[in-house]
Amino acid sequence: MNTAGVTSVASFLRMLEDADRELFVDTVETATSPIEIWTLATVMGYRGSMGDLIAWANELYPRMDRRQTLLEEATNLKQDIENARVLITTGALDAKEGYSRIAFLSRELRGHLNEADKMSRTQDRRGLILAGADRVMRELRGIFAGSSEMESALARAFKAVWAVLMDER
Protein backbone atom coordinates (compact mmCIF):
# COMPACT_ATOMS: atom_id res chain seq x y z
CA MET A 1 0.00 0.00 0.00
CA ASN A 2 1.30 3.45 -0.83
CA THR A 3 2.07 6.07 1.81
CA ALA A 4 -0.80 8.30 0.65
CA GLY A 5 -3.17 5.37 1.31
CA VAL A 6 -1.74 4.83 4.77
CA THR A 7 -2.07 8.55 5.46
CA SER A 8 -5.70 8.74 4.32
CA VAL A 9 -6.74 5.76 6.44
CA ALA A 10 -4.69 6.98 9.43
CA SER A 11 -6.21 10.48 9.26
CA PHE A 12 -9.68 8.95 8.96
CA LEU A 13 -9.08 6.84 12.08
CA ARG A 14 -7.75 9.85 13.99
CA MET A 15 -10.84 11.91 13.22
CA LEU A 16 -13.18 9.25 14.64
CA GLU A 17 -14.37 9.40 18.22
CA ASP A 18 -13.15 6.50 20.37
CA ALA A 19 -16.46 4.59 20.25
CA ASP A 20 -16.71 4.94 16.46
CA ARG A 21 -13.07 3.93 16.01
CA GLU A 22 -13.67 0.83 18.14
CA LEU A 23 -16.82 -0.04 16.15
CA PHE A 24 -14.94 0.41 12.90
CA VAL A 25 -11.97 -1.75 13.92
CA ASP A 26 -14.31 -4.45 15.31
CA THR A 27 -16.18 -4.45 12.01
CA VAL A 28 -12.96 -4.68 10.00
CA GLU A 29 -11.85 -7.66 12.11
CA THR A 30 -15.10 -9.57 11.54
CA ALA A 31 -16.26 -8.32 8.12
CA THR A 32 -17.12 -10.97 5.58
CA SER A 33 -16.58 -8.73 2.57
CA PRO A 34 -14.62 -5.64 1.57
CA ILE A 35 -17.84 -3.80 0.67
CA GLU A 36 -18.93 -4.06 4.31
CA ILE A 37 -15.72 -2.32 5.42
CA TRP A 38 -16.05 0.29 2.69
CA THR A 39 -19.70 1.05 3.43
CA LEU A 40 -19.12 1.53 7.16
CA ALA A 41 -16.10 3.73 6.43
CA THR A 42 -18.15 5.94 4.11
CA VAL A 43 -20.95 6.10 6.69
CA MET A 44 -18.34 7.34 9.17
CA GLY A 45 -16.98 9.94 6.77
CA TYR A 46 -14.04 8.23 5.03
CA ARG A 47 -13.14 10.12 1.86
CA GLY A 48 -10.13 8.14 0.65
CA SER A 49 -10.07 5.40 -1.97
CA MET A 50 -11.60 1.98 -1.54
CA GLY A 51 -8.36 0.34 -2.66
CA ASP A 52 -6.34 2.05 0.07
CA LEU A 53 -8.89 1.16 2.72
CA ILE A 54 -9.14 -2.51 1.73
CA ALA A 55 -5.35 -2.86 1.40
CA TRP A 56 -5.01 -1.41 4.92
CA ALA A 57 -7.67 -3.80 6.27
CA ASN A 58 -6.12 -6.85 4.59
CA GLU A 59 -2.65 -5.95 5.81
CA LEU A 60 -3.61 -5.38 9.44
CA TYR A 61 -6.54 -7.78 9.78
CA PRO A 62 -6.03 -10.75 7.45
CA ARG A 63 -8.86 -13.27 7.48
CA MET A 64 -9.35 -16.78 6.25
CA ASP A 65 -11.50 -17.19 3.15
CA ARG A 66 -13.86 -19.87 4.46
CA ARG A 67 -15.53 -20.38 1.10
CA GLN A 68 -12.20 -20.95 -0.63
CA THR A 69 -11.18 -23.39 2.10
CA LEU A 70 -14.41 -25.37 1.58
CA LEU A 71 -13.83 -25.47 -2.17
CA GLU A 72 -10.26 -26.71 -1.67
CA GLU A 73 -11.55 -29.42 0.67
CA ALA A 74 -14.17 -30.33 -1.96
CA THR A 75 -11.39 -30.77 -4.52
CA ASN A 76 -9.56 -33.07 -2.10
CA LEU A 77 -12.75 -35.08 -1.51
CA LYS A 78 -13.21 -35.50 -5.27
CA GLN A 79 -9.66 -36.85 -5.48
CA ASP A 80 -10.30 -39.20 -2.54
CA ILE A 81 -13.40 -40.55 -4.32
CA GLU A 82 -11.38 -41.13 -7.49
CA ASN A 83 -8.62 -42.85 -5.47
CA ALA A 84 -11.19 -45.15 -3.85
CA ARG A 85 -12.56 -46.08 -7.29
CA VAL A 86 -9.06 -46.90 -8.51
CA LEU A 87 -8.38 -49.05 -5.42
CA ILE A 88 -11.64 -50.95 -5.99
CA THR A 89 -10.90 -51.62 -9.68
CA THR A 90 -7.36 -52.80 -8.91
CA GLY A 91 -8.60 -55.06 -6.13
CA ALA A 92 -6.58 -53.25 -3.45
CA LEU A 93 -9.78 -52.35 -1.62
CA ASP A 94 -12.74 -54.61 -0.91
CA ALA A 95 -15.67 -53.53 -3.11
CA LYS A 96 -18.18 -53.35 -0.24
CA GLU A 97 -15.84 -51.25 1.91
CA GLY A 98 -14.81 -49.15 -1.09
CA TYR A 99 -18.35 -48.32 -2.14
CA SER A 100 -19.21 -47.48 1.45
CA ARG A 101 -16.24 -45.13 1.55
CA ILE A 102 -17.29 -43.55 -1.76
CA ALA A 103 -20.84 -43.02 -0.46
CA PHE A 104 -19.51 -41.34 2.70
CA LEU A 105 -17.09 -39.12 0.75
CA SER A 106 -19.82 -38.22 -1.75
CA ARG A 107 -22.10 -37.04 1.08
CA GLU A 108 -19.23 -34.97 2.48
CA LEU A 109 -18.55 -33.50 -0.96
CA ARG A 110 -22.20 -32.54 -1.47
CA GLY A 111 -22.26 -30.95 1.98
CA HIS A 112 -19.14 -28.89 1.22
CA LEU A 113 -20.52 -27.74 -2.12
CA ASN A 114 -23.92 -26.85 -0.62
CA GLU A 115 -22.27 -24.85 2.15
CA ALA A 116 -20.02 -23.02 -0.34
CA ASP A 117 -23.07 -22.17 -2.48
CA LYS A 118 -24.95 -20.93 0.57
CA MET A 119 -21.99 -18.75 1.56
CA SER A 120 -21.81 -17.32 -1.96
CA ARG A 121 -25.52 -16.50 -2.08
CA THR A 122 -25.41 -14.85 1.34
CA GLN A 123 -22.30 -12.84 0.49
CA ASP A 124 -23.65 -11.85 -2.92
CA ARG A 125 -26.98 -10.70 -1.44
CA ARG A 126 -25.29 -8.76 1.31
CA GLY A 127 -22.80 -7.23 -1.11
CA LEU A 128 -25.61 -6.03 -3.39
CA ILE A 129 -27.49 -4.48 -0.47
CA LEU A 130 -24.38 -2.72 0.80
CA ALA A 131 -23.36 -1.59 -2.68
CA GLY A 132 -26.83 -0.11 -3.15
CA ALA A 133 -26.63 1.64 0.21
CA ASP A 134 -23.20 3.02 -0.70
CA ARG A 135 -24.51 4.35 -4.02
CA VAL A 136 -27.47 6.06 -2.33
CA MET A 137 -25.18 7.65 0.26
CA ARG A 138 -22.82 8.98 -2.41
CA GLU A 139 -25.68 10.40 -4.46
CA LEU A 140 -27.29 12.09 -1.45
CA ARG A 141 -23.95 13.56 -0.37
CA GLY A 142 -23.50 14.92 -3.88
CA ILE A 143 -26.98 16.41 -4.01
CA PHE A 144 -26.66 18.13 -0.65
CA ALA A 145 -22.96 19.05 -0.86
CA GLY A 146 -22.32 22.44 0.64
CA SER A 147 -25.32 22.38 2.97
CA SER A 148 -23.76 21.69 6.38
CA GLU A 149 -27.20 21.28 7.96
CA MET A 150 -28.22 18.59 5.46
CA GLU A 151 -24.81 16.90 5.57
CA SER A 152 -25.11 16.60 9.34
CA ALA A 153 -28.63 15.18 9.07
CA LEU A 154 -27.51 12.76 6.37
CA ALA A 155 -24.58 11.59 8.49
CA ARG A 156 -26.98 10.73 11.32
CA ALA A 157 -29.39 9.04 8.91
CA PHE A 158 -26.57 6.98 7.36
CA LYS A 159 -25.52 5.74 10.81
CA ALA A 160 -29.11 4.74 11.56
CA VAL A 161 -29.41 2.88 8.24
CA TRP A 162 -26.07 1.15 8.93
CA ALA A 163 -27.41 -0.09 12.28
CA VAL A 164 -30.48 -1.55 10.55
CA LEU A 165 -28.31 -3.25 7.92
CA MET A 166 -26.13 -4.81 10.63
CA ASP A 167 -29.21 -6.15 12.42
CA GLU A 168 -30.20 -7.99 9.24
CA ARG A 169 -27.10 -10.18 9.28
Backbone as numpy.savetxt, mean C-alpha at the origin, in Angstrom:
# Nx Ny Nz CAx CAy CAz Cx Cy Cz
17.56 9.33 -3.15 16.71 10.50 -3.15 17.61 11.73 -3.15
17.20 12.72 -3.88 18.01 13.94 -3.98 17.86 14.80 -2.72
18.80 15.73 -2.54 18.78 16.57 -1.33 17.59 17.50 -1.30
17.11 17.94 -2.47 15.91 18.79 -2.50 14.71 18.01 -1.97
14.63 16.72 -2.32 13.54 15.87 -1.83 13.59 15.69 -0.34
14.79 15.46 0.18 14.97 15.32 1.63 14.55 16.62 2.31
14.96 17.74 1.74 14.64 19.05 2.31 13.14 19.31 2.32
12.45 18.97 1.22 11.01 19.24 1.17 10.25 18.38 2.18
10.63 17.12 2.31 9.96 16.26 3.29 10.32 16.70 4.71
11.59 17.04 4.95 12.02 17.48 6.29 11.30 18.77 6.69
11.18 19.72 5.77 10.50 20.98 6.12 9.02 20.73 6.35
8.42 19.82 5.60 7.02 19.44 5.82 6.84 18.86 7.22
7.73 17.96 7.61 7.62 17.34 8.94 7.82 18.37 10.05
8.72 19.31 9.84 8.96 20.35 10.84 7.74 21.25 11.03
7.00 21.50 9.96 5.86 22.41 10.08 4.65 21.76 10.76
4.66 20.43 10.86 3.53 19.75 11.49 3.58 19.88 13.01
2.40 19.95 13.61 2.33 19.89 15.07 2.70 18.47 15.49
3.09 18.31 16.75 3.56 17.00 17.23 2.55 15.89 16.97
1.27 16.12 17.28 0.24 15.09 17.10 0.09 14.72 15.63
0.11 15.72 14.75 0.00 15.44 13.31 1.23 14.71 12.79
2.40 15.10 13.28 3.64 14.43 12.86 3.59 12.96 13.28
3.14 12.71 14.50 3.04 11.33 14.99 2.04 10.52 14.16
0.89 11.12 13.85 -0.11 10.45 13.01 0.48 10.15 11.64
1.19 11.11 11.08 1.77 10.91 9.75 2.79 9.77 9.76
3.70 9.79 10.71 4.73 8.75 10.77 4.10 7.38 11.04
3.10 7.32 11.92 2.40 6.05 12.16 1.75 5.54 10.88
1.16 6.44 10.13 0.52 6.05 8.86 1.56 5.55 7.87
2.69 6.24 7.78 3.74 5.82 6.85 4.23 4.41 7.23
4.36 4.15 8.52 4.86 2.84 8.97 3.90 1.71 8.62
2.60 1.99 8.59 1.61 0.93 8.39 0.88 1.00 7.06
1.17 1.99 6.24 0.45 2.18 4.98 0.61 0.97 4.07
-0.47 0.65 3.37 -0.42 -0.47 2.43 -0.12 -0.02 1.01
-0.17 1.29 0.77 0.13 1.77 -0.58 0.71 3.18 -0.52
1.51 3.52 -1.52 2.09 4.86 -1.58 1.02 5.96 -1.67
-0.10 5.67 -2.33 -1.14 6.69 -2.47 -1.73 7.07 -1.12
-1.73 6.13 -0.19 -2.22 6.44 1.17 -1.30 7.45 1.84
0.00 7.25 1.71 0.99 8.17 2.28 0.84 9.54 1.62
0.77 9.54 0.30 0.66 10.78 -0.46 -0.60 11.56 -0.08
-1.73 10.87 0.01 -2.99 11.55 0.29 -2.97 12.18 1.67
-2.48 11.44 2.67 -2.41 12.03 4.01 -1.47 13.24 4.01
-0.34 13.11 3.33 0.61 14.23 3.29 -0.04 15.46 2.67
-0.80 15.28 1.59 -1.44 16.43 0.97 -2.54 17.00 1.86
-3.24 16.13 2.59 -4.24 16.60 3.55 -3.57 17.49 4.59
-2.36 17.10 4.98 -1.63 17.83 6.02 -0.83 19.01 5.48
-0.91 19.24 4.18 -0.28 20.43 3.62 1.04 20.22 2.91
1.43 18.99 2.61 2.67 18.73 1.89 2.56 19.29 0.48
3.58 20.01 0.04 3.56 20.62 -1.29 4.69 20.11 -2.19
5.48 19.18 -1.70 6.58 18.64 -2.50 6.09 17.59 -3.49
7.02 16.89 -4.10 6.64 15.90 -5.11 6.31 14.55 -4.47
5.47 13.81 -5.15 5.11 12.47 -4.69 6.34 11.57 -4.68
7.15 11.68 -5.72 8.35 10.84 -5.81 9.28 11.02 -4.62
9.51 12.27 -4.23 10.37 12.54 -3.08 9.77 11.96 -1.80
8.48 12.15 -1.63 7.82 11.66 -0.42 7.88 10.13 -0.34
7.58 9.45 -1.43 7.56 7.99 -1.42 8.98 7.44 -1.28
9.96 8.07 -1.91 11.36 7.64 -1.75 11.77 7.78 -0.29
11.40 8.89 0.35 11.69 9.09 1.77 11.04 8.00 2.62
9.77 7.72 2.35 9.04 6.70 3.12 9.66 5.32 2.94
10.00 4.96 1.71 10.59 3.65 1.44 11.97 3.50 2.06
12.71 4.60 2.09 14.06 4.54 2.66 14.02 4.39 4.18
13.14 5.14 4.83 13.10 5.12 6.30 12.18 4.04 6.87
11.16 3.66 6.13 10.17 2.71 6.63 9.89 1.62 5.59
10.90 0.80 5.29 10.68 -0.25 4.30 9.66 -1.26 4.83
8.86 -1.80 3.93 7.85 -2.78 4.34 7.85 -3.96 3.37
7.42 -5.07 3.90 7.36 -6.28 3.10 6.14 -6.21 2.18
6.31 -6.62 0.95 5.21 -6.69 0.00 4.56 -8.07 0.18
3.49 -8.10 0.99 2.85 -9.37 1.32 2.28 -10.06 0.08
1.74 -9.29 -0.84 1.17 -9.88 -2.05 2.27 -10.55 -2.87
3.40 -9.88 -3.02 4.51 -10.45 -3.78 5.03 -11.72 -3.10
5.09 -11.71 -1.79 5.53 -12.89 -1.05 4.59 -14.07 -1.31
3.27 -13.81 -1.28 2.30 -14.87 -1.57 2.47 -15.41 -2.99
2.71 -14.52 -3.94 2.88 -14.97 -5.32 4.16 -15.79 -5.49
5.21 -15.42 -4.78 6.45 -16.21 -4.82 6.22 -17.59 -4.20
5.49 -17.63 -3.09 5.16 -18.92 -2.48 4.29 -19.76 -3.42
3.38 -19.11 -4.15 2.54 -19.83 -5.11 3.39 -20.45 -6.21
4.40 -19.73 -6.66 5.31 -20.27 -7.67 6.04 -21.49 -7.12
6.48 -21.43 -5.87 7.15 -22.57 -5.24 6.20 -23.76 -5.11
4.94 -23.49 -4.77 3.95 -24.58 -4.66 3.72 -25.24 -6.02
3.66 -24.44 -7.08 3.50 -25.00 -8.42 4.66 -25.93 -8.75
5.87 -25.51 -8.37 7.04 -26.35 -8.63 6.99 -27.62 -7.79
6.54 -27.51 -6.55 6.40 -28.71 -5.69 5.39 -29.70 -6.27
4.31 -29.19 -6.83 3.31 -30.05 -7.46 3.93 -30.77 -8.65
4.66 -30.03 -9.47 5.32 -30.64 -10.63 6.34 -31.69 -10.19
7.10 -31.39 -9.13 8.08 -32.35 -8.61 7.39 -33.63 -8.13
6.25 -33.48 -7.46 5.51 -34.66 -7.00 5.03 -35.49 -8.18
4.59 -34.85 -9.24 4.15 -35.58 -10.44 5.30 -36.38 -11.05
6.48 -35.74 -11.10 7.65 -36.41 -11.65 8.02 -37.61 -10.79
7.99 -37.44 -9.47 8.32 -38.55 -8.57 7.34 -39.70 -8.72
6.07 -39.40 -8.94 5.06 -40.45 -9.14 5.34 -41.20 -10.44
5.60 -40.47 -11.52 5.81 -41.12 -12.82 7.10 -41.93 -12.86
8.10 -41.53 -12.08 9.35 -42.30 -12.06 9.31 -43.43 -11.05
8.24 -43.49 -10.26 8.11 -44.56 -9.27 8.84 -44.28 -7.97
9.40 -43.10 -7.81 10.13 -42.75 -6.59 9.18 -42.42 -5.45
7.92 -42.20 -5.78 6.92 -41.85 -4.77 5.69 -42.70 -5.02
5.18 -43.31 -3.96 3.97 -44.11 -4.06 2.84 -43.25 -4.63
2.08 -43.80 -5.57 1.04 -43.03 -6.26 0.01 -42.48 -5.28
-0.45 -43.31 -4.33 -1.47 -42.85 -3.39 -0.94 -41.69 -2.55
0.26 -41.83 -2.03 0.86 -40.75 -1.23 1.13 -39.52 -2.10
1.59 -39.75 -3.32 1.89 -38.65 -4.23 0.66 -37.84 -4.60
-0.41 -38.55 -4.92 -1.64 -37.82 -5.29 -2.24 -37.10 -4.08
-2.07 -37.66 -2.92 -2.51 -36.99 -1.70 -1.70 -35.71 -1.49
-0.40 -35.79 -1.72 0.47 -34.63 -1.60 0.10 -33.56 -2.63
-0.19 -34.00 -3.86 -0.58 -33.06 -4.91 -1.89 -32.36 -4.54
-2.85 -33.11 -4.00 -4.13 -32.52 -3.60 -3.92 -31.48 -2.51
-3.08 -31.80 -1.53 -2.80 -30.84 -0.45 -2.12 -29.59 -1.00
-1.10 -29.77 -1.83 -0.38 -28.63 -2.40 -1.28 -27.79 -3.30
-2.18 -28.44 -4.02 -3.11 -27.72 -4.89 -4.05 -26.84 -4.08
-4.54 -27.36 -2.95 -5.39 -26.55 -2.07 -4.61 -25.35 -1.54
-3.37 -25.57 -1.14 -2.52 -24.48 -0.66 -2.31 -23.43 -1.77
-2.06 -23.90 -2.97 -1.85 -23.00 -4.11 -3.09 -22.16 -4.37
-4.26 -22.79 -4.40 -5.50 -22.04 -4.62 -5.71 -21.01 -3.51
-5.42 -21.38 -2.28 -5.55 -20.45 -1.16 -4.63 -19.25 -1.31
-3.39 -19.49 -1.72 -2.44 -18.39 -1.92 -2.92 -17.47 -3.04
-3.37 -18.05 -4.13 -3.82 -17.24 -5.26 -5.08 -16.44 -4.92
-6.00 -17.07 -4.20 -7.22 -16.35 -3.77 -6.87 -15.18 -2.85
-5.96 -15.42 -1.93 -5.56 -14.35 -1.00 -4.86 -13.22 -1.74
-4.00 -13.55 -2.70 -3.31 -12.52 -3.48 -4.32 -11.72 -4.30
-5.32 -12.38 -4.88 -6.37 -11.67 -5.63 -7.16 -10.76 -4.72
-7.49 -11.25 -3.54 -8.25 -10.44 -2.57 -7.44 -9.20 -2.18
-6.14 -9.38 -1.93 -5.28 -8.25 -1.58 -5.24 -7.24 -2.72
-5.15 -7.72 -3.95 -5.10 -6.83 -5.11 -6.38 -6.03 -5.24
-7.53 -6.70 -5.11 -8.81 -6.00 -5.23 -8.97 -4.94 -4.14
-8.59 -5.30 -2.91 -8.70 -4.35 -1.81 -7.79 -3.15 -2.03
-6.56 -3.42 -2.43 -5.59 -2.34 -2.65 -6.01 -1.48 -3.84
-6.51 -2.11 -4.91 -6.95 -1.35 -6.07 -8.13 -0.45 -5.71
-9.09 -0.98 -4.98 -10.27 -0.21 -4.58 -9.86 0.98 -3.72
-9.04 0.68 -2.74 -8.59 1.74 -1.83 -7.76 2.78 -2.57
-6.91 2.34 -3.47 -6.10 3.26 -4.26 -6.95 4.18 -5.11
-8.00 3.64 -5.72 -8.90 4.47 -6.53 -9.63 5.50 -5.68
-10.10 5.08 -4.51 -10.79 6.02 -3.62 -9.85 7.14 -3.19
-8.63 6.77 -2.79 -7.68 7.78 -2.34 -7.21 8.67 -3.49
-7.05 8.10 -4.68 -6.65 8.91 -5.82 -7.76 9.91 -6.17
-9.01 9.48 -6.06 -10.13 10.39 -6.29 -10.16 11.50 -5.26
-9.94 11.14 -4.00 -9.92 12.14 -2.94 -8.79 13.14 -3.17
-7.64 12.64 -3.57 -6.50 13.52 -3.84 -6.83 14.49 -4.98
-7.45 14.00 -6.02 -7.81 14.85 -7.16 -8.79 15.95 -6.74
-9.78 15.58 -5.95 -10.76 16.56 -5.47 -10.07 17.62 -4.62
-9.17 17.19 -3.74 -8.47 18.15 -2.89 -7.64 19.12 -3.72
-6.93 18.60 -4.72 -6.11 19.48 -5.55 -6.98 20.47 -6.32
-8.09 20.01 -6.86 -8.98 20.90 -7.61 -9.56 21.98 -6.70
-10.01 21.60 -5.52 -10.58 22.59 -4.60 -9.53 23.60 -4.15
-8.32 23.13 -3.89 -7.24 24.06 -3.52 -6.99 25.04 -4.65
-7.02 24.55 -5.88 -6.80 25.42 -7.03 -7.92 26.44 -7.21
-9.13 26.01 -7.01 -10.28 26.91 -7.16 -10.25 28.02 -6.12
-9.91 27.66 -4.88 -9.95 28.63 -3.80 -8.58 29.17 -3.41
-7.60 29.02 -4.29 -6.26 29.54 -4.01 -6.33 31.05 -3.79
-5.64 31.51 -2.78 -5.61 32.94 -2.50 -6.63 33.38 -1.47
-7.61 32.54 -1.19 -8.61 32.88 -0.17 -8.24 32.15 1.11
-7.55 32.85 2.02 -7.06 32.18 3.23 -8.20 31.61 4.07
-9.34 32.27 4.06 -10.49 31.77 4.82 -10.97 30.43 4.26
-11.08 30.34 2.94 -11.51 29.09 2.31 -10.44 28.01 2.44
-9.18 28.39 2.30 -8.11 27.40 2.42 -8.09 26.79 3.81
-8.34 27.60 4.82 -8.40 27.10 6.19 -9.59 26.16 6.37
-10.74 26.54 5.84 -11.93 25.68 5.92 -11.71 24.38 5.17
-11.09 24.46 4.00 -10.80 23.26 3.22 -9.84 22.34 3.97
-8.83 22.90 4.60 -7.87 22.08 5.34 -8.59 21.29 6.43
-9.51 21.93 7.14 -10.28 21.23 8.18 -11.18 20.16 7.56
-11.80 20.49 6.45 -12.68 19.54 5.77 -11.89 18.34 5.26
-10.69 18.58 4.71 -9.87 17.48 4.22 -9.47 16.53 5.35
-9.16 17.08 6.51 -8.81 16.24 7.66 -10.02 15.40 8.10
-11.20 15.98 8.05 -12.41 15.24 8.41 -12.68 14.12 7.42
-12.50 14.41 6.13 -12.70 13.38 5.10 -11.66 12.28 5.27
-10.43 12.65 5.57 -9.37 11.65 5.79 -9.76 10.71 6.93
-10.29 11.24 8.00 -10.70 10.41 9.14 -11.77 9.41 8.71
-12.72 9.85 7.90 -13.77 8.95 7.40 -13.16 7.85 6.53
-12.25 8.23 5.64 -11.60 7.25 4.77 -10.83 6.20 5.58
-10.19 6.63 6.65 -9.43 5.69 7.48 -10.35 4.76 8.26
-11.55 5.22 8.59 -12.50 4.35 9.28 -13.05 3.27 8.36
-12.97 3.48 7.05 -13.49 2.51 6.09 -12.52 1.39 5.76
-11.38 1.38 6.39 -10.39 0.32 6.13 -11.06 -0.98 6.28
